[in-house]
Amino acid sequence: MPALVLLGAQWGDEGKGKATDLLGGSVDYVVRYQGGNNAGHTVVVGDQKYALHLLPSGILSPTCVPVIGNGVVVDPSVLLSELSGLNERGVDTSKLLISGNAHIITPYHVTVDKVTERFLGKRKIGTTGRGIGPTYADKINRVGIRVQDLYDESILTQKVEAALDVKNQMLTKLYNRRAIAIEQVVEELLGYAEKLAPYVADTVLVLNQALEEDKVVLFEGGQGTLLDIDHGTYPFVTSSNPTAGGACTGSGVGPTKISRVIGILKAYTTRVGAGPFPTELFDEDGQALRRIGGERGVTTGRDRRCGWFDAVIARYATRVNGLTDFFLTKLDVLTGWEQIPVCVAYEIDGKRVEELPYSQTDFHHAKPVYENLPGWSEDITKAKSFADLPKNAQNYVKALEEMSGAPISAIGVGPGRDETIEINSFL
Ligand code: GDP
Ligand code: IMO
Ligand code: MG
């Protein structure tokens, strides 16, 4: 049986956690392949609500093995507190596997993230302040600390020294901050070694063997396509590859093993942090989407910027990820609008443009071209099949599908596990 990728098609917070959890009961492994605790994935099971940051959403399915792949950046203190929080609520987390090659977010990465944002001033990215960018920067600069380094004190000390050499110069001389003590960092990191030891594994081998044995592996992306470091709205992006290719590099599973790529797509658009957003609303409709959709960040508690659905973005997500399916979420939030505008193209400097422009300047100038689709007022949260939806809701879904370039195989009509309409099976 094959591997599936499930990822965000917009700017994150599309409902990936709910979608992963839904499939978690039928798959053998759920793998996070990039990002870190900048993610905030909400899963609602019955009357219980879980907010996951670093752990794959499959952790809530008892039969599923959750895996943190090599492409993830791990803050050990966050991981341990997330694990104990779940244990206190009766969730068994003993099956978790963590790649020894995953990089570690240390307190100095968090400090550098916050200090650099402050110094960027007006030009800041609006990061989550979790140390994500600086940790990936160290990985690429070859001065990162990996999970496996926790098990060799001498190597760990040398690596922390190498990493702090330049950073301490920068902190003291440029940012007017105190230097970070090497011994203190080493001691803190060594303190995590024993607690993490039961989970550390050769996850590349485990996952490839599982696929050989016909097990089902689901890759859960953090963030979303337009936050991708290569394919997103750079520089207003995160520092990893949430797009489909990231699932391979971030896990050590080859692309030939992946048979399905599912894009999670919100029925409207949201974004957290700075950067261009053509369909952003600054009026009452934007406030209503935020209120009805509960659009407040799970990680930082920031209000999410809200706007209408953007089909140009959906088409782009189909292209750069090779999407085979969409999972359309939060359709219920749109109930009650008489007309629902959908962005079908952009106008850039007086010209109509159908596809996402590669030029940052053009994207900043893009004005949405809207088509109004008729809305519905009936409650759709109890709908179990496509036929249960009011005609106008059906037509909204069909129109989005036609514009977006891949079939919509499931529809979310509420936050709960069972508030989903399945059209085509994912497995
Ligand atoms: P993620 O980061 O992609 O996992 O998404 P978040 O958890 O940050 O944000 C999605 C929010 O929408 C969460 O509060 C979910 O519980 C909620 N949600 C997911 N699917 C649906 C849906 O179909 N309808 C409604 N009303 N809420 C949903
Ligand atoms: P999930 O997985 C929405 C945004 C931040 C900021 C930019 C860079 O819940 O969809 P970073 O801390 O990653 O360096 O910040 O990326 N961002 C997210 N926005 N959902 C997320 O995750 C995000 N993770 C990062 O707001 O604009
Ligand atoms: Mg989120």
Coordinates of C-alpha atoms and ligand atoms in Angstrom, one line a residue:
M1 CA 0.0 0.0 0.0
P2 CA 1.2 3.5 -0.9
A3 CA 2.2 6.7 0.8
L4 CA -0.1 9.7 0.9
V5 CA 0.8 13.4 1.4
L6 CA -1.7 15.7 3.1
L7 CA -0.7 19.4 3.0
G8 CA -2.0 23.0 3.2
A9 CA -3.0 24.5 -0.1
Q10 CA -3.0 28.1 1.1
W11 CA -1.2 30.0 3.9
G12 CA -1.7 27.4 6.6
D13 CA -4.5 26.7 9.1
E14 CA -6.7 25.1 6.5
G15 CA -7.7 22.3 8.8
K16 CA -4.9 19.8 8.2
G17 CA -5.1 18.5 11.8
K18 CA -8.7 17.5 11.5
A19 CA -8.1 15.9 8.1
T20 CA -5.0 14.0 9.3
D21 CA -6.9 12.8 12.4
L22 CA -9.8 11.6 10.3
L23 CA -7.5 9.4 8.2
G24 CA -5.3 8.5 11.2
G25 CA -7.5 5.6 12.2
S26 CA -7.0 3.9 8.8
V27 CA -3.3 4.5 8.3
D28 CA -0.3 2.8 10.0
Y29 CA 2.1 5.8 10.2
V30 CA 1.6 9.6 10.3
V31 CA 4.8 11.5 9.6
R32 CA 5.6 15.2 10.1
Y33 CA 8.2 16.1 7.5
Q34 CA 9.0 19.8 8.0
G35 CA 8.4 22.7 10.2
G36 CA 8.3 22.6 14.0
N37 CA 6.2 24.0 16.8
N38 CA 5.3 27.0 14.6
A39 CA 2.4 24.7 13.5
G40 CA -0.9 24.7 15.5
H41 CA -3.2 21.8 14.4
T42 CA -6.6 21.5 16.1
V43 CA -8.3 18.2 16.4
V44 CA -11.8 17.9 17.9
V45 CA -12.8 14.4 19.0
G46 CA -16.3 14.3 20.6
D47 CA -16.2 17.0 23.3
Q48 CA -12.4 17.0 23.5
K49 CA -10.3 19.6 21.7
Y50 CA -6.6 19.0 21.2
A51 CA -4.1 21.6 20.0
L52 CA -1.0 19.9 18.6
H53 CA 2.2 21.8 17.6
L54 CA 5.0 19.4 17.0
L55 CA 3.4 16.0 17.2
P56 CA 1.7 14.5 14.1
S57 CA -2.1 14.6 14.4
G58 CA -2.0 10.8 14.1
I59 CA -0.9 10.6 17.7
L60 CA -4.6 10.6 18.7
S61 CA -5.3 7.3 16.8
P62 CA -4.3 4.4 19.1
T63 CA -3.2 2.1 16.2
C64 CA -1.1 4.7 14.4
V65 CA 2.6 5.2 14.7
P66 CA 3.4 8.9 14.8
V67 CA 6.8 9.9 13.3
I68 CA 8.8 13.1 13.5
G69 CA 10.9 13.0 10.3
N70 CA 14.4 14.3 9.7
G71 CA 13.1 17.4 8.0
V72 CA 11.4 18.7 11.2
V73 CA 13.0 21.1 13.7
V74 CA 12.4 19.9 17.3
D75 CA 12.3 22.0 20.4
P76 CA 12.8 19.3 23.1
S77 CA 11.1 21.3 25.9
V78 CA 8.0 21.8 23.8
L79 CA 8.0 18.2 22.7
L80 CA 8.2 16.9 26.2
S81 CA 5.5 19.2 27.5
E82 CA 3.2 18.3 24.6
L83 CA 3.8 14.6 25.4
S84 CA 3.1 15.0 29.1
G85 CA 0.0 17.1 28.3
L86 CA -1.4 14.3 26.2
N87 CA -0.5 11.6 28.7
E88 CA -2.4 13.5 31.4
R89 CA -5.4 13.4 29.1
G90 CA -5.0 9.6 28.7
V91 CA -3.4 9.6 25.2
D92 CA -0.8 6.9 24.8
T93 CA 2.2 8.4 23.1
S94 CA 4.6 5.5 23.6
K95 CA 4.7 4.6 19.8
L96 CA 6.3 8.0 18.8
L97 CA 9.4 7.8 16.7
I98 CA 11.8 10.7 16.2
S99 CA 14.5 10.9 13.6
G100 CA 18.0 11.1 15.0
N101 CA 18.7 13.5 12.1
A102 CA 16.1 16.0 13.0
H103 CA 17.6 19.4 14.0
I104 CA 17.1 20.8 17.5
I105 CA 15.7 24.2 18.3
T106 CA 17.8 25.6 21.2
P107 CA 17.0 28.6 23.3
Y108 CA 19.5 30.6 21.3
H109 CA 17.5 30.0 18.1
V110 CA 14.4 31.4 19.8
T111 CA 16.4 34.4 21.0
V112 CA 17.8 35.1 17.5
D113 CA 14.3 34.7 16.0
K114 CA 12.9 37.4 18.3
V115 CA 15.8 39.7 18.1
T116 CA 16.0 39.7 14.3
E117 CA 12.3 40.3 14.0
R118 CA 12.6 43.3 16.3
F119 CA 15.4 44.7 14.3
L120 CA 13.5 44.2 11.0
G121 CA 10.9 46.7 12.4
K122 CA 8.4 47.6 9.7
R123 CA 9.8 44.9 7.4
K124 CA 9.3 42.0 9.9
I125 CA 7.9 38.7 8.7
G126 CA 5.7 38.3 11.7
T127 CA 7.2 34.9 12.6
T128 CA 5.8 32.8 15.4
G129 CA 9.0 33.5 17.4
R130 CA 9.6 29.8 17.9
G131 CA 13.2 29.8 16.5
I132 CA 12.2 28.1 13.3
G133 CA 14.1 30.3 10.8
P134 CA 17.4 30.5 12.8
T135 CA 17.4 26.7 13.3
Y136 CA 17.0 25.9 9.6
A137 CA 19.6 28.6 8.8
D138 CA 22.1 26.7 11.1
K139 CA 21.1 23.4 9.4
I140 CA 22.0 24.9 6.0
N141 CA 25.1 26.6 7.4
R142 CA 26.2 23.2 8.7
V143 CA 26.3 24.5 12.3
G144 CA 23.1 22.8 13.5
I145 CA 22.6 20.5 16.4
R146 CA 20.8 17.2 15.6
V147 CA 18.9 14.9 17.9
Q148 CA 21.7 12.3 17.7
D149 CA 24.2 14.8 19.0
L150 CA 22.5 14.7 22.4
Y151 CA 24.1 11.3 22.8
D152 CA 27.8 12.4 22.5
E153 CA 28.7 15.0 25.0
S154 CA 32.0 15.9 23.4
I155 CA 30.5 16.3 19.9
L156 CA 27.6 18.3 21.3
T157 CA 30.0 20.7 23.1
Q158 CA 32.0 21.2 20.0
K159 CA 28.9 21.9 17.9
V160 CA 27.3 24.3 20.4
E161 CA 30.7 26.1 20.5
A162 CA 30.7 26.4 16.7
A163 CA 27.1 27.6 16.6
L164 CA 27.6 30.2 19.3
D165 CA 30.9 31.6 18.1
V166 CA 29.4 33.9 15.5
K167 CA 26.0 34.3 17.3
N168 CA 27.5 35.6 20.5
Q169 CA 29.5 38.2 18.5
M170 CA 26.3 39.2 16.8
L171 CA 24.2 39.3 20.0
T172 CA 26.7 41.4 22.0
K173 CA 28.2 43.6 19.3
L174 CA 25.2 44.2 17.0
Y175 CA 22.1 43.6 19.0
N176 CA 23.4 44.8 22.4
R177 CA 22.4 41.6 24.1
R178 CA 24.2 39.3 26.6
A179 CA 26.3 36.5 25.3
I180 CA 24.8 33.0 25.7
A181 CA 26.9 30.6 27.9
I182 CA 28.0 27.5 26.0
E183 CA 28.1 25.3 29.2
Q184 CA 24.5 26.3 30.1
V185 CA 23.2 25.3 26.7
V186 CA 25.1 22.0 26.7
E187 CA 23.8 21.2 30.1
E188 CA 20.2 22.0 29.2
L189 CA 20.4 19.9 26.0
L190 CA 22.0 16.9 27.8
G191 CA 19.1 17.0 30.3
Y192 CA 16.7 16.1 27.4
A193 CA 18.8 13.1 26.2
E194 CA 17.5 10.4 28.5
K195 CA 13.9 11.5 28.2
L196 CA 13.9 11.5 24.4
A197 CA 16.0 8.3 24.1
P198 CA 13.1 5.8 23.9
Y199 CA 11.7 7.6 20.8
V200 CA 14.8 8.1 18.8
A201 CA 15.0 5.8 15.8
D202 CA 16.3 5.4 12.2
T203 CA 13.0 6.6 10.8
V204 CA 14.1 6.4 7.2
L205 CA 14.6 2.7 7.6
V206 CA 11.4 2.2 9.6
L207 CA 9.3 4.0 7.0
N208 CA 10.8 2.3 3.9
Q209 CA 10.5 -1.1 5.6
A210 CA 6.9 -0.3 6.4
L211 CA 6.1 0.6 2.8
E212 CA 7.8 -2.7 1.7
E213 CA 5.4 -4.4 4.0
D214 CA 2.4 -2.7 2.4
K215 CA 1.7 -0.5 5.3
V216 CA 0.0 2.9 4.8
V217 CA 2.1 6.0 5.5
L218 CA 0.5 9.4 5.6
F219 CA 2.7 12.5 5.5
E220 CA 1.2 15.5 7.3
G221 CA 2.5 18.9 6.2
G222 CA 2.8 21.9 8.6
Q223 CA 2.1 25.4 7.3
G224 CA 1.0 25.6 3.6
T225 CA 2.0 26.0 0.0
L226 CA 2.3 29.8 0.0
L227 CA 4.5 29.7 3.1
D228 CA 7.0 27.4 1.3
I229 CA 10.5 28.8 1.3
D230 CA 10.8 28.0 -2.5
H231 CA 7.3 28.3 -3.8
G232 CA 5.6 30.7 -1.3
T233 CA 5.3 34.4 -1.1
Y234 CA 9.0 34.9 -0.3
P235 CA 10.3 36.5 2.0
F236 CA 7.0 36.3 3.8
V237 CA 7.2 32.5 4.3
T238 CA 8.5 29.9 6.7
S239 CA 11.9 28.4 6.4
S240 CA 11.0 24.9 5.2
N241 CA 9.2 23.1 2.3
P242 CA 5.6 22.3 3.2
T243 CA 5.0 21.5 -0.5
A244 CA 4.8 17.9 -1.6
G245 CA 8.5 17.5 -2.5
G246 CA 9.3 18.3 1.2
A247 CA 7.6 15.0 2.2
C248 CA 10.4 13.1 0.4
T249 CA 13.4 15.1 1.6
G250 CA 12.0 15.4 5.1
S251 CA 11.4 11.7 5.6
G252 CA 13.8 9.8 3.3
V253 CA 11.0 8.2 1.3
G254 CA 11.4 8.4 -2.5
P255 CA 8.8 10.1 -4.7
T256 CA 8.0 6.9 -6.5
K257 CA 6.3 5.7 -3.3
I258 CA 3.8 8.5 -3.2
S259 CA 0.6 7.8 -4.9
R260 CA -1.7 10.6 -3.7
V261 CA -1.2 14.2 -2.7
I262 CA -4.2 15.8 -0.9
G263 CA -4.4 19.6 -0.7
I264 CA -6.4 20.9 2.3
L265 CA -8.3 23.9 1.1
K266 CA -10.3 26.3 3.2
A267 CA -13.6 27.5 1.5
Y268 CA -12.2 31.1 2.0
T269 CA -8.7 32.3 2.7
T270 CA -6.7 33.2 5.9
R271 CA -3.2 34.3 6.6
V272 CA -1.2 35.0 9.8
G273 CA 1.8 37.3 9.8
A274 CA 2.9 39.8 7.2
G275 CA 2.9 39.5 3.4
P276 CA 0.7 40.0 0.4
F277 CA -2.9 38.7 0.4
P278 CA -4.9 39.8 -2.6
T279 CA -8.4 38.8 -1.4
E280 CA -7.9 40.2 2.2
L281 CA -11.0 41.9 3.5
F282 CA -10.9 44.9 5.8
D283 CA -14.7 45.3 6.2
E284 CA -17.5 43.6 8.0
D285 CA -17.3 40.5 5.8
G286 CA -13.7 40.0 7.0
Q287 CA -14.7 40.3 10.6
A288 CA -17.6 37.9 10.1
L289 CA -15.4 35.3 8.6
R290 CA -13.0 35.7 11.5
R291 CA -15.8 35.5 14.1
I292 CA -17.8 32.6 12.5
G293 CA -14.7 30.7 11.5
G294 CA -12.9 31.2 14.9
E295 CA -9.9 32.5 13.0
R296 CA -7.5 33.0 15.8
G297 CA -4.0 31.5 15.7
V298 CA -3.6 28.2 17.7
T299 CA 0.1 28.9 18.3
T300 CA 0.4 32.6 18.9
G301 CA -3.2 33.6 19.5
R302 CA -3.0 36.3 16.8
D303 CA -6.1 37.2 14.8
R304 CA -5.9 35.7 11.4
R305 CA -6.3 37.9 8.4
C306 CA -9.4 36.8 6.4
G307 CA -10.6 37.0 2.8
W308 CA -12.6 35.4 0.1
F309 CA -11.6 32.2 -1.7
D310 CA -8.8 32.7 -4.2
A311 CA -8.9 30.2 -7.1
V312 CA -5.6 31.5 -8.6
I313 CA -3.9 30.2 -5.4
A314 CA -5.7 26.9 -5.5
R315 CA -4.6 26.3 -9.1
Y316 CA -1.1 27.2 -8.1
A317 CA -1.2 24.7 -5.2
T318 CA -2.4 22.0 -7.6
R319 CA 0.5 22.7 -9.9
V320 CA 3.4 22.9 -7.5
N321 CA 2.3 19.9 -5.4
G322 CA 0.9 17.7 -8.2
L323 CA -2.3 17.5 -6.2
T324 CA -4.6 14.5 -6.9
D325 CA -7.4 15.7 -4.6
F326 CA -8.7 18.5 -2.5
F327 CA -10.2 18.3 1.0
L328 CA -12.4 21.4 1.2
T329 CA -12.8 22.6 4.8
K330 CA -15.0 25.0 6.7
L331 CA -17.8 25.2 4.1
D332 CA -20.2 25.7 7.0
V333 CA -18.6 29.0 7.8
L334 CA -20.0 30.5 4.6
T335 CA -23.6 29.7 5.5
G336 CA -25.7 32.9 5.5
W337 CA -24.2 35.0 2.8
E338 CA -26.5 35.9 0.0
Q339 CA -23.7 36.2 -2.5
I340 CA -20.2 34.7 -2.1
P341 CA -17.4 36.4 -4.1
V342 CA -14.7 34.1 -5.4
C343 CA -11.5 35.4 -6.9
V344 CA -11.1 33.9 -10.4
A345 CA -8.2 35.9 -11.7
Y346 CA -6.1 39.0 -10.9
E347 CA -5.8 42.3 -12.4
I348 CA -2.2 43.5 -12.5
D349 CA -1.4 46.9 -13.9
G350 CA -4.6 46.9 -15.9
K351 CA -4.1 43.4 -17.3
R352 CA -6.1 40.2 -16.5
V353 CA -3.8 37.5 -15.2
E354 CA -5.1 33.9 -14.7
E355 CA -2.1 32.3 -13.0
L356 CA 0.0 33.3 -9.9
P357 CA 2.7 35.7 -11.1
Y358 CA 6.2 34.6 -10.3
S359 CA 7.3 38.2 -9.7
Q360 CA 6.9 39.5 -6.1
T361 CA 6.2 43.0 -7.3
D362 CA 3.4 41.8 -9.6
F363 CA 1.9 39.8 -6.8
H364 CA 1.9 42.8 -4.5
H365 CA 0.0 44.7 -7.1
A366 CA -2.5 42.0 -7.8
K367 CA -6.1 43.0 -7.5
P368 CA -8.7 40.2 -7.3
V369 CA -11.2 39.8 -10.1
Y370 CA -14.4 38.5 -8.4
E371 CA -17.3 36.3 -9.6
N372 CA -20.3 36.3 -7.3
L373 CA -21.7 32.9 -6.5
P374 CA -25.2 32.5 -4.9
G375 CA -25.1 31.6 -1.2
W376 CA -27.3 29.5 1.0
S377 CA -28.9 29.9 4.4
E378 CA -29.7 26.3 5.5
D379 CA -27.6 24.8 8.3
I380 CA -25.2 22.3 6.6
T381 CA -23.4 21.0 9.7
K382 CA -25.5 17.8 9.7
A383 CA -25.0 17.0 6.0
K384 CA -23.6 13.5 5.6
S385 CA -23.5 13.3 1.8
F386 CA -23.1 15.8 -1.1
A387 CA -26.8 15.3 -1.9
D388 CA -27.6 16.6 1.6
L389 CA -26.2 20.0 0.8
P390 CA -28.4 22.8 -0.5
K391 CA -28.2 23.3 -4.3
N392 CA -26.3 26.5 -4.0
A393 CA -23.7 25.0 -1.6
Q394 CA -23.3 22.1 -4.1
N395 CA -22.8 24.6 -6.9
Y396 CA -20.2 26.5 -4.8
V397 CA -18.2 23.3 -4.3
K398 CA -18.5 22.4 -8.0
A399 CA -17.4 25.9 -9.1
L400 CA -14.4 25.7 -6.8
E401 CA -13.5 22.3 -8.1
E402 CA -13.6 23.4 -11.7
M403 CA -11.5 26.5 -11.0
S404 CA -8.9 24.7 -8.8
G405 CA -7.8 21.9 -11.1
A406 CA -8.3 18.8 -8.9
P407 CA -11.3 16.9 -7.6
I408 CA -12.8 17.8 -4.2
S409 CA -12.9 14.4 -2.5
A410 CA -14.1 15.5 1.0
I411 CA -15.9 18.5 2.5
G412 CA -15.7 19.7 6.1
V413 CA -18.9 21.0 7.5
G414 CA -17.8 21.4 11.1
P415 CA -14.7 21.0 13.3
G416 CA -15.7 17.5 14.7
R417 CA -14.2 14.2 13.3
D418 CA -17.6 13.2 12.0
E419 CA -18.6 16.5 10.5
T420 CA -17.2 15.6 7.1
I421 CA -18.7 14.6 3.8
E422 CA -16.7 12.0 2.0
I423 CA -17.0 12.0 -1.8
N424 CA -14.1 9.8 -2.9
S425 CA -12.3 7.6 -0.5
F426 CA -8.6 8.5 0.1
L427 CA -7.5 5.0 0.9
Ligands
GDP1 P1 -4.3 23.4 10.7 O1 -3.2 24.2 11.2 O2 -4.3 23.3 9.2 O3 -4.4 22.1 11.3 O4 -5.7 24.2 11.1 P2 -6.0 24.9 12.5 O5 -6.3 23.9 13.5 O6 -4.9 25.9 12.8 O7 -7.2 25.8 12.1 C1 -8.4 25.2 11.6 C2 -9.6 25.4 12.5 O8 -10.8 25.1 11.9 C3 -9.6 24.6 13.8 O9 -10.1 25.3 14.8 C4 -10.4 23.4 13.4 O10 -11.1 22.8 14.5 C5 -11.5 24.1 12.5 N1 -12.0 23.2 11.5 C6 -11.4 22.3 10.7 N2 -12.3 21.9 9.7 C7 -13.5 22.6 9.9 C8 -14.7 22.6 9.2 O11 -15.0 21.9 8.3 N3 -15.7 23.5 9.7 C9 -15.4 24.3 10.8 N4 -16.4 25.1 11.2 N5 -14.3 24.3 11.5 C10 -13.3 23.4 11.0
IMO2 P1 -0.1 25.5 10.6 O1 0.7 24.2 10.5 C1 -0.2 29.8 9.7 C2 3.6 31.9 9.4 C3 3.9 32.9 10.5 C4 4.8 33.9 9.7 C5 5.6 32.9 8.8 C6 7.0 32.6 9.3 O2 -0.9 25.6 11.9 O3 -0.9 25.8 9.4 P2 7.9 31.1 11.2 O4 7.7 31.1 12.7 O5 7.5 29.8 10.6 O6 9.3 31.5 10.8 O7 7.0 32.2 10.7 O8 4.8 31.7 8.7 N1 3.3 30.5 10.0 C7 2.0 30.0 9.9 N2 0.9 30.6 9.6 N3 -0.2 28.5 10.1 C8 1.0 27.9 10.5 O9 1.1 26.6 10.8 C9 2.2 28.7 10.4 N4 3.5 28.5 10.7 C10 4.1 29.6 10.4 O10 2.8 33.5 11.0 O11 4.0 34.7 8.9
MG3 MG -2.8 25.9 12.4

